[in-house]
CSV table of C-alpha atoms in Angstrom, one decimal:
chain,number,residue,atom,x,y,z
X,798,UNK,CA,121.6,121.0,39.4
X,799,UNK,CA,125.0,119.7,40.6
X,800,UNK,CA,127.8,120.9,42.6
X,801,UNK,CA,130.9,119.2,42.7
X,802,UNK,CA,132.7,120.0,45.6
X,803,UNK,CA,136.3,118.2,44.9
X,804,UNK,CA,138.6,119.2,48.5
X,805,UNK,CA,137.5,122.6,48.0
X,806,UNK,CA,135.8,124.9,50.7
X,807,UNK,CA,132.2,126.8,50.6
X,808,UNK,CA,132.2,129.6,53.3
X,809,UNK,CA,129.0,131.7,53.7
X,810,UNK,CA,130.1,134.9,55.2
X,811,UNK,CA,127.1,137.4,54.7
X,812,UNK,CA,125.5,139.5,57.0
X,813,UNK,CA,122.1,139.0,56.7
X,814,UNK,CA,119.9,136.1,56.3
X,815,UNK,CA,121.3,133.4,54.0
X,816,UNK,CA,120.0,129.9,52.6
X,817,UNK,CA,121.2,126.9,51.1
X,818,UNK,CA,118.7,125.5,49.1
X,819,UNK,CA,117.3,124.0,45.7
X,820,UNK,CA,115.3,120.8,44.5
X,821,UNK,CA,118.8,119.0,44.4
X,822,UNK,CA,120.2,118.6,48.3
X,823,UNK,CA,124.1,120.4,47.9
X,824,UNK,CA,127.2,118.1,49.2
X,825,UNK,CA,130.1,120.2,50.2
X,826,UNK,CA,133.5,118.8,50.9
X,827,UNK,CA,134.3,121.5,53.1
X,828,UNK,CA,131.6,124.2,55.0
X,829,UNK,CA,131.9,127.4,57.0
X,830,UNK,CA,129.1,129.4,58.5
X,831,UNK,CA,130.8,132.6,59.2
X,832,UNK,CA,127.8,135.0,59.0
X,833,UNK,CA,128.0,138.3,61.0
X,834,UNK,CA,124.7,139.1,61.1
X,835,UNK,CA,122.0,138.2,63.7
X,836,UNK,CA,119.6,135.8,61.1
X,837,UNK,CA,120.7,132.7,60.5
X,838,UNK,CA,122.4,130.8,57.9
X,839,UNK,CA,119.8,127.9,57.1
X,840,UNK,CA,119.8,125.0,54.7
X,841,UNK,CA,117.1,123.1,53.0
X,842,UNK,CA,116.9,120.3,52.3
X,843,UNK,CA,119.2,118.4,54.2
X,844,UNK,CA,123.1,118.8,53.2
X,845,UNK,CA,126.0,116.0,53.5
X,846,UNK,CA,129.5,117.7,54.2
X,847,UNK,CA,132.2,114.8,53.6
X,848,UNK,CA,135.2,116.4,55.6
X,849,UNK,CA,134.2,119.4,57.6
X,850,UNK,CA,131.6,121.9,59.5
X,851,UNK,CA,132.7,124.6,60.6
X,852,UNK,CA,130.4,127.3,62.5
X,853,UNK,CA,132.7,130.0,63.5
X,854,UNK,CA,130.3,132.8,63.5
X,855,UNK,CA,126.9,133.5,63.3
X,856,UNK,CA,124.2,130.8,63.6
X,857,UNK,CA,123.9,127.6,61.5
X,858,UNK,CA,120.3,125.8,61.3
X,859,UNK,CA,120.8,122.4,58.9
X,860,UNK,CA,117.9,120.6,57.9
X,861,UNK,CA,116.8,117.2,59.5
X,862,UNK,CA,118.4,114.5,57.9
X,863,UNK,CA,121.9,116.5,57.5
X,864,UNK,CA,125.0,114.6,57.3
X,865,UNK,CA,128.4,116.1,58.6
X,866,UNK,CA,131.7,114.4,59.2
X,867,UNK,CA,133.7,116.9,61.6
X,868,UNK,CA,131.7,119.7,63.3
X,869,UNK,CA,133.3,122.7,64.9
X,870,UNK,CA,131.5,125.6,66.6
X,871,UNK,CA,133.8,128.3,67.0
X,872,UNK,CA,133.5,130.8,70.1
X,873,UNK,CA,130.8,132.7,69.9
X,874,UNK,CA,128.6,131.1,67.3
X,875,UNK,CA,125.8,129.0,67.4
X,876,UNK,CA,125.0,125.4,65.5
X,877,UNK,CA,121.1,125.2,65.8
X,878,UNK,CA,120.0,121.6,65.9
X,879,UNK,CA,116.2,121.9,66.3
X,880,UNK,CA,115.3,120.9,62.7
X,881,UNK,CA,115.6,117.7,63.2
X,882,UNK,CA,117.9,114.9,63.2
X,883,UNK,CA,122.3,115.5,62.4
X,884,UNK,CA,124.5,112.5,61.6
X,885,UNK,CA,127.7,113.1,62.5
X,886,UNK,CA,130.4,110.7,61.5
X,887,UNK,CA,133.5,112.3,62.9
X,888,UNK,CA,134.4,114.2,65.9
X,889,UNK,CA,132.5,117.0,67.5
X,890,UNK,CA,134.2,120.1,69.1
X,891,UNK,CA,132.4,122.8,70.6
X,892,UNK,CA,133.6,126.0,72.3
X,893,UNK,CA,130.5,127.9,71.4
X,894,UNK,CA,126.8,127.0,71.8
X,895,UNK,CA,124.7,124.5,70.3
X,896,UNK,CA,120.9,124.4,70.6
X,897,UNK,CA,119.2,121.2,70.6
X,898,UNK,CA,115.7,121.9,70.6
X,899,UNK,CA,114.0,119.1,70.2
X,900,UNK,CA,116.1,117.4,68.0
X,901,UNK,CA,118.7,114.5,67.8
X,902,UNK,CA,122.3,113.8,67.0
X,903,UNK,CA,123.4,110.1,65.7
X,904,UNK,CA,127.3,109.6,66.2
X,905,UNK,CA,127.6,106.8,63.2
X,906,UNK,CA,130.9,107.0,62.1
X,907,UNK,CA,133.3,103.7,61.6
X,908,UNK,CA,136.7,104.9,63.5
X,909,UNK,CA,137.1,106.4,66.8
X,910,UNK,CA,135.1,109.8,67.3
X,911,UNK,CA,135.6,112.2,70.1
X,912,UNK,CA,132.9,114.6,71.2
X,913,UNK,CA,134.4,117.4,72.9
X,914,UNK,CA,135.5,121.1,73.4
X,915,UNK,CA,135.2,123.5,76.2
X,916,UNK,CA,131.6,124.1,76.0
X,917,UNK,CA,129.9,121.1,77.4
X,918,UNK,CA,127.4,120.2,75.1
X,919,UNK,CA,123.7,119.5,76.1
X,920,UNK,CA,121.9,117.2,73.7
X,921,UNK,CA,118.2,116.3,73.5
X,922,UNK,CA,118.4,113.1,72.2
X,923,UNK,CA,121.9,111.1,71.3
X,924,UNK,CA,122.4,108.0,69.6
X,925,UNK,CA,126.1,106.3,69.6
X,926,UNK,CA,125.9,103.8,66.0
X,927,UNK,CA,129.5,103.7,66.0
X,928,UNK,CA,130.4,100.4,63.7
X,929,UNK,CA,134.0,100.4,64.3
X,930,UNK,CA,135.9,98.7,67.0
X,931,UNK,CA,136.8,101.8,68.6
X,932,UNK,CA,134.9,103.9,71.2
X,933,UNK,CA,133.0,107.2,70.9
X,934,UNK,CA,134.6,109.4,73.8
X,935,UNK,CA,133.3,112.2,74.9
X,936,UNK,CA,136.2,114.2,76.6
X,937,UNK,CA,134.0,116.8,78.6
X,938,UNK,CA,130.4,116.5,80.5
X,939,UNK,CA,127.7,116.5,78.4
X,940,UNK,CA,123.7,116.8,79.5
X,941,UNK,CA,121.2,114.6,77.6
X,942,UNK,CA,117.8,115.8,78.5
X,943,UNK,CA,116.2,113.4,76.1
X,944,UNK,CA,117.4,109.5,75.5
X,945,UNK,CA,120.8,108.5,75.6
X,946,UNK,CA,120.8,105.1,73.4
X,947,UNK,CA,123.8,103.1,72.7
X,948,UNK,CA,122.8,101.4,69.6
X,949,UNK,CA,126.2,99.9,68.3
X,950,UNK,CA,129.8,100.4,69.5
X,951,UNK,CA,131.1,101.4,72.5
X,952,UNK,CA,130.3,104.7,73.7
X,953,UNK,CA,132.3,106.3,77.2
X,954,UNK,CA,130.9,109.7,78.3
X,955,UNK,CA,132.7,111.9,80.8
X,956,UNK,CA,133.1,111.9,84.2
X,957,UNK,CA,129.9,114.6,85.6
X,958,UNK,CA,128.1,113.6,82.5
X,959,UNK,CA,124.0,113.7,83.1
X,960,UNK,CA,121.8,111.5,81.2
X,961,UNK,CA,117.6,111.3,81.1
X,962,UNK,CA,117.3,107.8,80.4
X,963,UNK,CA,120.0,105.2,79.1
X,964,UNK,CA,119.3,102.4,76.6
X,965,UNK,CA,122.1,99.9,76.0
X,966,UNK,CA,121.1,98.0,73.1
X,967,UNK,CA,122.2,94.2,72.3
X,968,UNK,CA,125.8,94.1,71.0
X,969,UNK,CA,126.6,97.9,72.3
X,970,UNK,CA,128.7,98.5,75.2
X,971,UNK,CA,128.6,101.7,77.8
X,972,UNK,CA,131.8,102.4,79.4
X,973,UNK,CA,131.1,103.9,82.8
X,974,UNK,CA,135.0,104.0,83.6
X,975,UNK,CA,135.8,107.8,83.3
X,976,UNK,CA,133.9,108.7,86.7
X,977,UNK,CA,130.2,109.6,87.8
X,978,UNK,CA,127.4,109.4,85.6
X,979,UNK,CA,123.8,110.8,86.5
X,980,UNK,CA,120.6,109.4,85.4
X,981,UNK,CA,117.5,110.8,85.9
X,982,UNK,CA,115.0,108.7,84.4
X,983,UNK,CA,114.7,105.0,83.3
X,984,UNK,CA,118.0,102.4,82.7
X,985,UNK,CA,117.5,99.6,80.2
X,986,UNK,CA,120.4,97.6,79.6
X,987,UNK,CA,120.1,95.1,76.9
X,988,UNK,CA,123.7,95.1,75.9
X,989,UNK,CA,127.0,95.4,78.3
X,990,UNK,CA,127.6,98.1,81.1
X,991,UNK,CA,131.7,98.2,82.1
X,992,UNK,CA,131.7,99.9,85.3
X,993,UNK,CA,135.6,100.2,85.5
X,994,UNK,CA,135.5,102.1,89.1
X,995,UNK,CA,133.3,105.0,88.1
X,996,UNK,CA,129.6,105.5,90.1
X,997,UNK,CA,126.2,106.2,88.9
X,998,UNK,CA,123.5,107.8,90.5
X,999,UNK,CA,120.2,107.8,90.4
X,1000,UNK,CA,118.9,111.0,91.0
X,1001,UNK,CA,115.5,111.9,89.6
X,1002,UNK,CA,112.1,113.4,91.3
X,1003,UNK,CA,109.9,110.3,89.5
X,1004,UNK,CA,109.9,107.0,89.7
X,1005,UNK,CA,112.9,105.2,88.2
X,1006,UNK,CA,113.4,101.4,87.0
X,1007,UNK,CA,117.0,99.6,86.4
X,1008,UNK,CA,116.3,96.8,84.0
X,1009,UNK,CA,116.6,95.0,81.1
X,1010,UNK,CA,117.5,91.8,79.7
X,1011,UNK,CA,120.9,91.9,80.9
X,1012,UNK,CA,121.6,91.9,84.7
X,1013,UNK,CA,124.0,95.3,85.3
X,1014,UNK,CA,126.8,95.0,87.3
X,1015,UNK,CA,127.7,98.7,88.9
X,1016,UNK,CA,131.1,99.6,90.8
X,1017,UNK,CA,129.5,102.0,92.7
X,1018,UNK,CA,125.9,102.9,92.9
X,1019,UNK,CA,123.8,105.4,94.5
X,1020,UNK,CA,120.2,106.1,95.1
X,1021,UNK,CA,119.3,110.0,95.3
X,1022,UNK,CA,115.6,110.3,94.0
X,1023,UNK,CA,114.1,113.0,95.4
X,1024,UNK,CA,110.3,112.0,94.9
X,1025,UNK,CA,108.0,109.9,96.5
X,1026,UNK,CA,108.2,107.2,94.4
X,1027,UNK,CA,111.1,104.5,94.5
X,1028,UNK,CA,113.9,103.8,92.3
X,1029,UNK,CA,113.6,100.1,91.0
X,1030,UNK,CA,115.9,97.3,90.0
X,1031,UNK,CA,114.8,94.1,88.4
X,1032,UNK,CA,116.6,91.9,87.5
X,1033,UNK,CA,118.7,91.3,90.4
X,1034,UNK,CA,122.4,93.7,90.0
X,1035,UNK,CA,125.4,93.6,91.4
X,1036,UNK,CA,127.5,96.2,92.9
X,1037,UNK,CA,130.9,95.2,93.3
X,1038,UNK,CA,131.8,98.2,95.9
X,1039,UNK,CA,129.3,100.1,97.5
X,1040,UNK,CA,125.3,101.0,97.7
X,1041,UNK,CA,124.5,104.3,99.2
X,1042,UNK,CA,120.9,105.1,99.1
X,1043,UNK,CA,120.8,109.1,100.3
X,1044,UNK,CA,117.5,109.8,99.4
X,1045,UNK,CA,114.3,108.4,98.3
X,1046,UNK,CA,113.2,104.3,98.1
X,1047,UNK,CA,115.4,102.1,96.8
X,1048,UNK,CA,113.9,98.8,96.0
X,1049,UNK,CA,116.6,95.6,94.5
X,1050,UNK,CA,115.3,92.8,92.9
X,1051,UNK,CA,115.4,89.6,94.9
X,1052,UNK,CA,118.6,88.1,94.4
X,1053,UNK,CA,121.1,90.9,94.2
X,1054,UNK,CA,124.4,91.2,95.3
X,1055,UNK,CA,126.6,94.5,97.1
X,1056,UNK,CA,130.0,94.6,98.8
X,1057,UNK,CA,128.6,97.2,101.1
X,1058,UNK,CA,125.1,99.2,101.5
X,1059,UNK,CA,124.9,102.2,103.1
X,1060,UNK,CA,121.1,104.1,103.8
X,1061,UNK,CA,121.6,107.9,105.0
X,1062,UNK,CA,118.7,110.0,107.1
X,1063,UNK,CA,116.9,110.7,103.9
X,1064,UNK,CA,117.2,107.3,102.5
X,1065,UNK,CA,114.7,103.8,102.7
X,1066,UNK,CA,115.5,100.6,101.6
X,1067,UNK,CA,112.7,98.4,100.6
X,1068,UNK,CA,113.3,95.1,100.3
X,1069,UNK,CA,110.5,92.8,98.6
X,1070,UNK,CA,108.9,90.0,100.8
X,1071,UNK,CA,110.1,86.5,100.1
X,1072,UNK,CA,113.1,88.0,98.4
X,1073,UNK,CA,116.7,88.1,99.7
X,1074,UNK,CA,120.0,90.2,98.9
X,1075,UNK,CA,123.4,89.7,99.8
X,1076,UNK,CA,125.6,91.9,101.3
X,1077,UNK,CA,128.9,90.7,102.0
X,1078,UNK,CA,130.3,93.6,103.9
X,1079,UNK,CA,128.4,95.8,106.4
X,1080,UNK,CA,124.8,97.1,106.0
X,1081,UNK,CA,124.5,100.4,107.9
X,1082,UNK,CA,121.3,101.8,108.1
X,1083,UNK,CA,120.9,105.4,109.4
X,1084,UNK,CA,117.4,105.7,107.5
X,1085,UNK,CA,114.8,103.6,107.1
X,1086,UNK,CA,114.9,100.0,106.0
X,1087,UNK,CA,112.8,96.8,106.1
X,1088,UNK,CA,116.0,94.5,105.5
X,1089,UNK,CA,116.5,91.4,108.5
X,1090,UNK,CA,120.2,90.2,108.6
X,1091,UNK,CA,120.1,86.2,109.1
X,1092,UNK,CA,123.6,85.4,110.0
X,1093,UNK,CA,124.6,81.9,109.3
X,1094,UNK,CA,127.8,80.7,111.2
X,1095,UNK,CA,129.4,77.2,111.2
X,1096,UNK,CA,131.0,75.2,113.7
X,1097,UNK,CA,132.5,72.2,114.3
X,1098,UNK,CA,135.3,70.1,112.9
X,1099,UNK,CA,133.2,68.6,110.0
X,1100,UNK,CA,132.7,69.8,106.6
X,1101,UNK,CA,129.3,71.1,105.5
X,1102,UNK,CA,127.1,73.8,104.1
X,1103,UNK,CA,123.8,75.6,104.7
X,1104,UNK,CA,121.8,76.5,101.9
X,1105,UNK,CA,119.3,79.2,102.1
X,1106,UNK,CA,116.1,79.4,100.8
X,1107,UNK,CA,115.6,82.9,99.0
X,1108,UNK,CA,119.3,83.0,98.7
X,1109,UNK,CA,120.8,86.4,100.9
X,1110,UNK,CA,121.9,87.7,104.1
X,1111,UNK,CA,119.2,90.1,104.4
X,1112,UNK,CA,115.6,89.9,103.8
X,1113,UNK,CA,112.5,91.8,104.3
X,1114,UNK,CA,110.6,91.7,107.2
X,1115,UNK,CA,108.2,89.0,107.7
X,1116,UNK,CA,110.0,86.7,105.0
X,1117,UNK,CA,110.0,82.8,106.0
X,1118,UNK,CA,113.0,81.5,105.5
X,1119,UNK,CA,114.4,77.9,104.4
X,1120,UNK,CA,117.8,76.3,105.9
X,1121,UNK,CA,118.7,73.2,104.2
X,1122,UNK,CA,122.0,71.5,106.3
X,1123,UNK,CA,124.2,69.7,103.5
X,1124,UNK,CA,127.0,67.2,104.5
X,1125,UNK,CA,130.2,67.3,103.4
X,1126,UNK,CA,133.2,64.9,102.8
X,1127,UNK,CA,133.5,63.2,106.2
X,1128,UNK,CA,130.4,65.1,107.5
X,1129,UNK,CA,128.0,64.7,109.9
X,1130,UNK,CA,125.4,67.3,111.1
X,1131,UNK,CA,125.1,67.5,114.5
X,1132,UNK,CA,122.2,70.5,115.1
X,1133,UNK,CA,121.4,74.3,115.1
X,1134,UNK,CA,122.3,77.0,117.7
X,1135,UNK,CA,121.4,80.2,118.1
X,1136,UNK,CA,118.0,81.3,117.0
X,1137,UNK,CA,117.2,77.8,116.2
X,1138,UNK,CA,117.3,74.2,118.0
X,1139,UNK,CA,117.3,70.6,117.4
X,1140,UNK,CA,118.6,69.0,114.3
X,1141,UNK,CA,115.9,69.0,111.8
X,1142,UNK,CA,116.9,69.7,108.7
X,1143,UNK,CA,115.5,71.5,106.4
X,1144,UNK,CA,113.9,74.1,109.1
X,1145,UNK,CA,112.1,76.9,108.3
X,1146,UNK,CA,111.6,80.3,110.5
X,1147,UNK,CA,110.2,83.8,109.9
X,1148,UNK,CA,112.6,86.6,110.2
X,1149,UNK,CA,111.3,89.1,112.2
X,1150,UNK,CA,114.6,90.5,113.6
X,1151,UNK,CA,118.5,90.0,112.8
X,1152,UNK,CA,119.1,86.5,113.1
X,1153,UNK,CA,121.7,84.9,114.0
X,1154,UNK,CA,122.4,80.6,113.8
X,1155,UNK,CA,125.0,78.4,114.3
X,1156,UNK,CA,125.0,75.0,112.3
X,1157,UNK,CA,127.6,72.6,114.1
X,1158,UNK,CA,129.0,69.8,111.8
X,1159,UNK,CA,131.3,67.1,113.3
X,1160,UNK,CA,133.7,64.4,111.3
X,1161,UNK,CA,132.0,61.4,110.8
X,1162,UNK,CA,133.6,57.9,110.8
X,1163,UNK,CA,132.5,55.4,107.8
X,1164,UNK,CA,133.1,52.4,108.7
X,1165,UNK,CA,132.5,49.0,106.6
X,1166,UNK,CA,133.6,45.3,107.1
X,1167,UNK,CA,134.2,43.3,104.3
X,1168,UNK,CA,134.2,39.6,102.9
X,1169,UNK,CA,135.9,38.6,99.9
X,1170,UNK,CA,136.1,42.4,99.0
X,1171,UNK,CA,132.3,42.4,99.2
X,1172,UNK,CA,130.7,44.9,102.1
X,1173,UNK,CA,128.9,43.1,104.9
X,1174,UNK,CA,125.5,44.8,105.2
X,1175,UNK,CA,125.1,46.1,109.1
X,1176,UNK,CA,122.5,43.5,110.6
X,1177,UNK,CA,122.6,41.4,107.7
X,1178,UNK,CA,121.2,37.5,108.5
X,1179,UNK,CA,121.3,35.6,105.6
X,1180,UNK,CA,125.3,34.1,104.8
X,1181,UNK,CA,126.3,34.7,101.4
X,1182,UNK,CA,129.6,32.6,99.8
X,1183,UNK,CA,130.3,35.9,98.3
X,1184,UNK,CA,131.1,38.0,101.4
X,1185,UNK,CA,132.4,34.8,103.4
X,1186,UNK,CA,129.4,35.0,105.7
X,1187,UNK,CA,128.6,31.3,104.6
X,1188,UNK,CA,131.3,29.1,105.8
X,1189,UNK,CA,130.0,26.2,103.1
X,1190,UNK,CA,130.0,22.5,103.8
X,1191,UNK,CA,132.6,20.2,105.9
X,1192,UNK,CA,132.5,16.5,107.1
X,1193,UNK,CA,131.8,15.8,110.4
X,1194,UNK,CA,136.1,15.5,111.8
X,1195,UNK,CA,136.9,17.3,108.4
X,1196,UNK,CA,139.5,20.2,108.7
X,1197,UNK,CA,138.4,23.9,110.4
X,1198,UNK,CA,137.6,26.7,107.9
X,1199,UNK,CA,138.6,29.8,108.6
X,1200,UNK,CA,137.6,33.5,106.9
X,1201,UNK,CA,139.3,36.7,107.1
X,1202,UNK,CA,137.4,39.7,107.1
X,1203,UNK,CA,138.1,43.2,106.8
X,1204,UNK,CA,137.4,46.1,108.6
X,1205,UNK,CA,138.1,49.6,106.4
X,1206,UNK,CA,137.6,53.3,107.9
X,1207,UNK,CA,137.0,55.8,105.1
X,1208,UNK,CA,135.7,58.8,107.5
X,1209,UNK,CA,137.5,61.6,108.9
X,1210,UNK,CA,138.9,60.6,112.6
X,1211,UNK,CA,141.1,57.3,113.2
X,1212,UNK,CA,138.8,54.7,114.2
X,1213,UNK,CA,139.3,53.3,117.7
X,1214,UNK,CA,138.5,49.5,118.6
X,1215,UNK,CA,138.1,50.0,122.2
X,1216,UNK,CA,136.2,46.7,123.0
X,1217,UNK,CA,138.1,44.1,125.6
X,1218,UNK,CA,138.0,41.5,123.7
X,1219,UNK,CA,137.6,43.3,120.1
X,1220,UNK,CA,135.9,40.6,118.8
X,1221,UNK,CA,133.3,39.1,120.8
X,1222,UNK,CA,131.3,35.9,119.3
X,1223,UNK,CA,127.8,35.5,120.1
X,1224,UNK,CA,124.2,33.9,119.3
X,1225,UNK,CA,123.2,30.5,119.3
X,1226,UNK,CA,125.8,28.9,117.6
X,1227,UNK,CA,128.7,30.8,119.1
X,1228,UNK,CA,130.4,27.7,120.1
X,1229,UNK,CA,130.9,26.7,116.7
X,1230,UNK,CA,133.1,29.2,115.4
X,1231,UNK,CA,136.8,30.5,117.5
X,1232,UNK,CA,138.6,33.7,116.7
X,1233,UNK,CA,141.8,32.7,115.1
X,1234,UNK,CA,143.0,36.4,115.0
X,1235,UNK,CA,142.2,39.9,115.9
X,1236,UNK,CA,142.3,43.5,114.2
X,1237,UNK,CA,144.5,46.0,115.6
X,1238,UNK,CA,142.9,48.1,117.4
X,1239,UNK,CA,143.8,51.7,115.9
X,1240,UNK,CA,142.3,52.1,111.9
X,1241,UNK,CA,143.9,55.2,110.3
X,1242,UNK,CA,141.8,57.4,108.5
X,1243,UNK,CA,141.7,55.4,105.0
X,1244,UNK,CA,143.0,52.6,106.5
X,1245,UNK,CA,142.4,48.7,107.2
X,1246,UNK,CA,143.0,46.2,109.5
X,1247,UNK,CA,141.6,42.1,109.8
X,1248,UNK,CA,140.5,39.5,111.7
X,1249,UNK,CA,139.8,35.9,111.0
X,1250,UNK,CA,137.2,33.4,112.3
X,1251,UNK,CA,137.3,29.6,112.1
X,1252,UNK,CA,134.4,27.1,111.9
X,1253,UNK,CA,135.3,24.0,113.9
X,1254,UNK,CA,132.9,21.1,114.2
X,1255,UNK,CA,130.9,20.4,117.4
X,1256,UNK,CA,131.3,17.7,119.0
X,1257,UNK,CA,127.3,16.7,119.0
X,1258,UNK,CA,127.5,16.8,115.2
X,1259,UNK,CA,126.0,14.0,113.2
X,1260,UNK,CA,128.5,11.4,112.7
X,1261,UNK,CA,127.1,10.5,109.0
X,1262,UNK,CA,130.3,11.3,106.5
X,1263,UNK,CA,127.2,12.7,104.3
X,1264,UNK,CA,126.2,15.1,106.8
X,1265,UNK,CA,126.8,18.9,106.0
X,1266,UNK,CA,128.0,20.9,108.9
X,1267,UNK,CA,125.9,23.6,110.2
X,1268,UNK,CA,126.0,26.5,108.1
X,1269,UNK,CA,126.6,30.1,110.0
X,1270,UNK,CA,126.1,33.9,108.9
X,1271,UNK,CA,128.4,36.3,110.4
X,1272,UNK,CA,126.4,39.7,111.5
X,1273,UNK,CA,128.1,43.0,112.1
X,1274,UNK,CA,127.2,45.0,115.7
X,1275,UNK,CA,129.2,48.1,115.2
X,1276,UNK,CA,129.2,51.9,116.4
X,1277,UNK,CA,130.7,54.8,114.3
X,1278,UNK,CA,133.7,54.7,117.0
X,1279,UNK,CA,134.0,51.2,118.1
X,1280,UNK,CA,133.7,47.9,116.3
X,1281,UNK,CA,133.4,45.3,119.4
X,1282,UNK,CA,131.1,42.8,119.1
X,1283,UNK,CA,130.0,40.2,116.1
X,1284,UNK,CA,127.3,37.8,116.5
X,1285,UNK,CA,127.4,34.5,115.2
X,1286,UNK,CA,124.3,32.9,114.1
X,1287,UNK,CA,123.4,29.2,112.8
X,1288,UNK,CA,121.0,28.2,109.9
X,1289,UNK,CA,119.6,24.8,111.9
X,1290,UNK,CA,120.8,21.3,111.0
X,1291,UNK,CA,120.0,19.5,108.1
X,1292,UNK,CA,119.1,15.8,108.4
X,1293,UNK,CA,121.1,12.7,108.1
């Protein structure tokens, strides 16, 4: 038939076994189980309690699929969840006993929920599916012997909680900021994990994996597996404070990033061959590790970086590393030091031991010579009007033709023109030219200086008024630190 609860309460307070049944599932507003006998109050089919369930005495065993708002278990009383899945949309307060059996509890409210009480609760399977913006918060440590599934919303477990396995669904968040969480099985993160300043300890006794589609960032991470199989992380993870391998084998994915790493006496850190991890601080090893450190130090006044492939600071012994020196602004790669020599880049080495390398970069001087604002290529022999190296034509006996040229310094050091004289004319037609003005001997960074050359008529030039002059080309001969010699070559005379 029909039961209309209104805002009333139903109290089951017998002294022998009691059953809540019938063909129609019953909805209560408030429900109290206060049976003082040794036999339980059982409910079948599933029931719904829209306000509060209070188990104040004896044992209450609801059917699979039952739904409750608030759940309260008093001291000395027992809630038996072995029949199946219980849904809770409000708070959970356990001051007595919860018997999980092989059942599951789902927290699926849409406002803030709390899992608390004076007695830490042990669940078999626990799902957090709150659709609101406020978290489900556990105020006392809990144990989940089966899977923990954070499928929606945010779940904040208490410090000291233990989980068999952890799954964080896309769009959901596990907040680990309350303290230390223990995981005895696998960790699958497809959503978000907020580490705060908490720690996660992987302390199973069989193989464990840290995976999922979302790379996880931990604050503190401990690998304390007591079995013979490793704790394996894939994809790469980040530990912003410290990784401690206190027991068993820990194998991080290539590309993982740690602040510090400590391997205890009973621990083993095993890196994959061909991959590397990055450690910002110290890596201390009192146990077993195949990690070999590569330290690259930059030296010299120039700018540059060294790219390391694969990326990392520590690699499995036997890994082949490629180092590439990349120049920065005003940088010039001088060469390698330490375990490498020469200036070949890129260069490879096989890392069999801890290795230190130095890469030296000097400041580079970048000198350009310009005519008419156009750069004159070093070594050019073909004159052009555009850059002023083609002095054009003039009638014999005509006016001299001076051209101005500019030396610019876009390097990282002041340029010093140390030759004497600073401009030298050479080549078979050197006599056809003269130096009108010389450049300053020092050119500041980003500065310029200029000089002038004049074309003059040779005495042996053809006397015909239509005869063109010999056309010359200006060719630069300059080093990075001095610009002394300039050669003039001529293009042969034309016929009168």
